[in-house]
Amino acid sequence: MLVVGAGGIGCELLKNLVLAGFEDIVVIDLDTIDYSNLNRQFLFSKQHVGMSKSRVAKESVLKYNPDVKIKSYHGNVKDSTYGPSFIKQFDLVLNALDNLSARRHVNRVCLAVGVPLVESGTAGYLGQVQPIIKTVSECFECAPKPSPTTYPVCTIRSNPTKPIHCIIWAKMLFLRLFGKSDDSNAVTDLEETNQQENNDLEELDENEREGVELAKKFVEDDKMKLEQEKDRSYERWIFHKVFHTDVLYLCTLKTLWKGKQEPKPLLLDQLLASMEVATPQNSTGNVLIPDQQVWNVKQNAEVFLKVAKELKASVSEDNKVLEWEKDDDLHLDFVTAASNLRCSIFHLPLSSRFDVKSEAGNVIPAIATTNAIIAGLMVLEAYKILNKQKDRHRYHYLYKNPTRGKLILTARLLEPNPSCYICGSKFANLKINTATTTLNYFMKEVISKHLNIGAPSIFLGETCIYEAAGGEDEDDMGMDYQLPKTLQQLNIIDNTILKIEDFNSDYELQLSITHQTKFPSEEVLFELSGDKASKKHVEKLEDTPQNPEAEDDLQIISGSTKNAKRKREQSTENTSQKMNLVLIDE
């Protein structure tokens, strides 16, 4: 069998499999071990930091049973190396992944080659296990998953009202300075000025113009100071530009601050000369560990200067592009300091390094006990699949608080959803303006973002409209010359049907195109849907199977502290309410 992921759930799962008697196991993981993993991923210790998770996990579990045959791969399961031909050699795949994209990929490949999959996830005290068997049960994508929370760019750039807005801005600043930025970055090129925006101010009413002209004069006068800071050092120039000059410009937009407190630009020398004293205690007087302490504004300024200088030197020396990593101390220090400085400007509360890491890294606290319970339930489902006990498969849901006196509830498997893009009819409908939509937009928003197809080939009849670049030749641009063309120019018009193939996951989809020019709102540019379901899908949550005598699983744990023991229920309760969670193991 194949175990995908050797993190929180993966470590528990590998240990369980070895102790349960499974003798032929393959594990794959692309990650390396970090100090932050050691509190819950018990197969690793300090001397393993920086090493491959899959390799160390293999070596550690062999100590439980040296006779077990285990092979490890350090790689990305989405790579073509681990495609359909690799997956179909296994009797079962067990997912212990931490991101939706990889989960979708494994789900599609397993369905394509007919290999059963046991999906899992945890989020704090919550957990779930989902057996996925082709033609028997719903797949991972039958039910829609909630999209990550997004924030308007204008709020991030000009009018933050919550600390999270400043944290997102700080990450964008990091990418603008040291990484790969794009047009969606709310932090503009730091070499640009606000001249064009200042010109727009002349359109204001006459009674506002006098104050605006005075503010514009302040901005003009600040240019000399900005140049002086640039001559002194890179980090001082960045500080003055983003925490003073840009904020000074925002202060000229008087209508933006009606009824609100204006932002307060920061002056570096004044901050460094201030007498602020660090207070490593919370409101109750308890001494806090370093990561839970909230730096004052002066400390944030000092950290910002130090880290910006080091990051700039690192990028310049190696001529490299950085990606923000929550577990990199320099990266985290930069975002913590930058976000707190911006919070102080907009009169928002400051955050600790720990809080910034949780928010910026989208980290849900991981609990080792939750991982252990879910891994155990996965092994139970693995036994059922390998023994072909189809009538005994169950979904398992772990709750934080008892529900009807129980922490774990089970549910019968749902049949595949006919309208699912993946395991249903594989036929979807797209309403879109073919006259104005470019192939580039179609590829990014429809194919990549909404259908999650990574390496598409698109055919109209026998004609190949687009094929993703591939191979090792970096100069191979594939058919990118087609991207600026509209769908209509490519003969993709009303009532045409496209065949879309995904080389990476051996997946094929028929997409029916309907030309439409009007949508419910200006923000909606297309509508994507599958075939209408031929029947309703209603999930039944149950405490036990209908025949409790035939069930020998540990299925329910009592939520009572007075009677925390295994027990069987003699009755069956059904409910039509479905619990639909997206859970991520960190």
Tab-separated table of N, CA, C and O in Angstrom, residues 82-85 87-89 93 104-117 132-135 139 141 422-423 426 502-508:
chain	number	residue	atom	x	y	z
A	82	TYR	N	5.088	10.003	-10.307
A	82	TYR	CA	4.169	9.275	-9.433
A	82	TYR	C	2.740	9.328	-9.977
A	82	TYR	O	1.778	9.431	-9.221
A	83	GLY	N	2.620	9.261	-11.292
A	83	GLY	CA	1.328	9.329	-11.958
A	83	GLY	C	0.587	8.004	-11.958
A	83	GLY	O	0.836	7.121	-11.129
A	84	PRO	N	-0.325	7.812	-12.912
A	84	PRO	CA	-1.172	6.612	-12.943
A	84	PRO	C	-0.402	5.297	-12.948
A	84	PRO	O	-0.787	4.347	-12.256
A	85	SER	N	0.675	5.211	-13.725
A	85	SER	CA	1.424	3.950	-13.792
A	85	SER	C	2.060	3.606	-12.451
A	85	SER	O	2.256	2.428	-12.128
A	87	ILE	N	0.722	4.681	-9.372
A	87	ILE	CA	-0.348	4.433	-8.404
A	87	ILE	C	-1.002	3.068	-8.607
A	87	ILE	O	-1.371	2.392	-7.642
A	88	LYS	N	-1.138	2.623	-9.848
A	88	LYS	CA	-1.913	1.402	-10.099
A	88	LYS	C	-1.225	0.128	-9.608
A	88	LYS	O	-1.847	-0.936	-9.595
A	89	GLN	N	0.024	0.228	-9.164
A	89	GLN	CA	0.705	-0.958	-8.634
A	89	GLN	C	0.276	-1.279	-7.200
A	89	GLN	O	0.607	-2.348	-6.680
A	93	VAL	N	-4.370	3.175	-1.335
A	93	VAL	CA	-3.636	4.419	-1.074
A	93	VAL	C	-4.239	5.078	0.161
A	93	VAL	O	-5.465	5.176	0.285
A	104	ARG	N	-6.684	16.591	-4.277
A	104	ARG	CA	-7.471	16.454	-5.504
A	104	ARG	C	-6.726	15.615	-6.538
A	104	ARG	O	-7.316	14.790	-7.236
A	105	HIS	N	-5.422	15.849	-6.635
A	105	HIS	CA	-4.627	15.110	-7.613
A	105	HIS	C	-4.645	13.613	-7.314
A	105	HIS	O	-4.895	12.796	-8.213
A	106	VAL	N	-4.382	13.235	-6.070
A	106	VAL	CA	-4.375	11.815	-5.702
A	106	VAL	C	-5.763	11.216	-5.904
A	106	VAL	O	-5.905	10.087	-6.392
A	107	ASN	N	-6.794	11.961	-5.549
A	107	ASN	CA	-8.168	11.506	-5.747
A	107	ASN	C	-8.426	11.163	-7.215
A	107	ASN	O	-8.978	10.103	-7.540
A	108	ARG	N	-7.989	12.027	-8.122
A	108	ARG	CA	-8.245	11.821	-9.550
A	108	ARG	C	-7.450	10.651	-10.108
A	108	ARG	O	-7.976	9.850	-10.893
A	109	VAL	N	-6.193	10.549	-9.705
A	109	VAL	CA	-5.369	9.457	-10.220
A	109	VAL	C	-5.890	8.114	-9.716
A	109	VAL	O	-5.966	7.140	-10.477
A	110	CYS	N	-6.267	8.046	-8.443
A	110	CYS	CA	-6.801	6.796	-7.895
A	110	CYS	C	-8.082	6.383	-8.614
A	110	CYS	O	-8.289	5.198	-8.918
A	111	LEU	N	-8.946	7.345	-8.898
A	111	LEU	CA	-10.173	7.033	-9.631
A	111	LEU	C	-9.862	6.579	-11.052
A	111	LEU	O	-10.499	5.669	-11.583
A	112	ALA	N	-8.864	7.214	-11.665
A	112	ALA	CA	-8.517	6.877	-13.046
A	112	ALA	C	-8.031	5.441	-13.176
A	112	ALA	O	-8.312	4.771	-14.176
A	113	VAL	N	-7.302	4.954	-12.176
A	113	VAL	CA	-6.741	3.599	-12.259
A	113	VAL	C	-7.498	2.600	-11.392
A	113	VAL	O	-7.143	1.419	-11.342
A	114	GLY	N	-8.549	3.065	-10.687
A	114	GLY	CA	-9.392	2.160	-9.919
A	114	GLY	C	-8.789	1.650	-8.629
A	114	GLY	O	-9.138	0.558	-8.169
A	115	VAL	N	-7.896	2.426	-8.012
A	115	VAL	CA	-7.288	2.021	-6.739
A	115	VAL	C	-8.046	2.689	-5.590
A	115	VAL	O	-8.217	3.912	-5.598
A	116	PRO	N	-8.508	1.931	-4.594
A	116	PRO	CA	-9.224	2.531	-3.455
A	116	PRO	C	-8.332	3.521	-2.701
A	116	PRO	O	-7.115	3.340	-2.604
A	117	LEU	N	-8.973	4.552	-2.146
A	117	LEU	CA	-8.267	5.609	-1.428
A	117	LEU	C	-8.954	5.851	-0.088
A	117	LEU	O	-10.184	5.871	-0.014
A	132	ILE	N	-12.768	6.233	-0.246
A	132	ILE	CA	-13.173	6.605	-1.604
A	132	ILE	C	-12.933	5.405	-2.514
A	132	ILE	O	-11.788	5.004	-2.742
A	133	ILE	N	-14.031	4.829	-3.005
A	133	ILE	CA	-13.955	3.634	-3.838
A	133	ILE	C	-14.717	3.904	-5.130
A	133	ILE	O	-15.894	4.274	-5.100
A	134	LYS	N	-14.068	3.735	-6.243
A	134	LYS	CA	-14.653	4.060	-7.542
A	134	LYS	C	-15.969	3.326	-7.754
A	134	LYS	O	-16.070	2.125	-7.497
A	135	THR	N	-16.983	4.067	-8.205
A	135	THR	CA	-18.349	3.615	-8.493
A	135	THR	C	-19.131	3.232	-7.237
A	135	THR	O	-20.330	2.961	-7.321
A	139	CYS	N	-16.386	10.751	-4.288
A	139	CYS	CA	-14.957	11.034	-4.306
A	139	CYS	C	-14.686	12.306	-3.503
A	139	CYS	O	-15.613	12.953	-3.000
A	141	GLU	N	-13.976	15.166	-4.421
A	141	GLU	CA	-14.454	16.402	-5.038
A	141	GLU	C	-15.945	16.401	-5.329
A	141	GLU	O	-16.451	17.313	-5.980
A	422	ILE	N	-15.466	14.923	-11.516
A	422	ILE	CA	-14.417	13.914	-11.498
A	422	ILE	C	-14.966	12.500	-11.613
A	422	ILE	O	-14.600	11.752	-12.507
A	423	CYS	N	-15.848	12.114	-10.702
A	423	CYS	CA	-16.304	10.722	-10.707
A	423	CYS	C	-17.715	10.568	-11.256
A	423	CYS	O	-18.230	9.449	-11.335
A	426	LYS	N	-18.346	13.350	-15.875
A	426	LYS	CA	-17.192	13.971	-16.520
A	426	LYS	C	-17.638	14.877	-17.661
A	426	LYS	O	-17.031	14.936	-18.716
A	502	ASP	N	-5.959	16.113	-18.904
A	502	ASP	CA	-4.913	16.475	-17.942
A	502	ASP	C	-3.869	15.371	-17.952
A	502	ASP	O	-4.100	14.269	-17.456
A	503	PHE	N	-2.706	15.672	-18.519
A	503	PHE	CA	-1.652	14.673	-18.663
A	503	PHE	C	-1.173	14.167	-17.307
A	503	PHE	O	-0.892	12.982	-17.124
A	504	ASN	N	-1.097	15.056	-16.320
A	504	ASN	CA	-0.532	14.681	-15.020
A	504	ASN	C	-1.374	13.659	-14.274
A	504	ASN	O	-0.854	12.822	-13.544
A	505	SER	N	-2.705	13.745	-14.417
A	505	SER	CA	-3.568	12.856	-13.632
A	505	SER	C	-4.385	11.898	-14.495
A	505	SER	O	-5.293	11.244	-13.992
A	506	ASP	N	-4.067	11.817	-15.794
A	506	ASP	CA	-4.777	10.905	-16.691
A	506	ASP	C	-6.284	11.132	-16.598
A	506	ASP	O	-7.075	10.203	-16.437
A	507	TYR	N	-6.676	12.398	-16.682
A	507	TYR	CA	-8.073	12.795	-16.491
A	507	TYR	C	-8.589	13.483	-17.744
A	507	TYR	O	-7.866	14.229	-18.401
A	508	GLU	N	-9.870	13.216	-18.083
A	508	GLU	CA	-10.462	13.801	-19.279
A	508	GLU	C	-11.835	14.374	-18.949
A	508	GLU	O	-12.604	13.782	-18.187
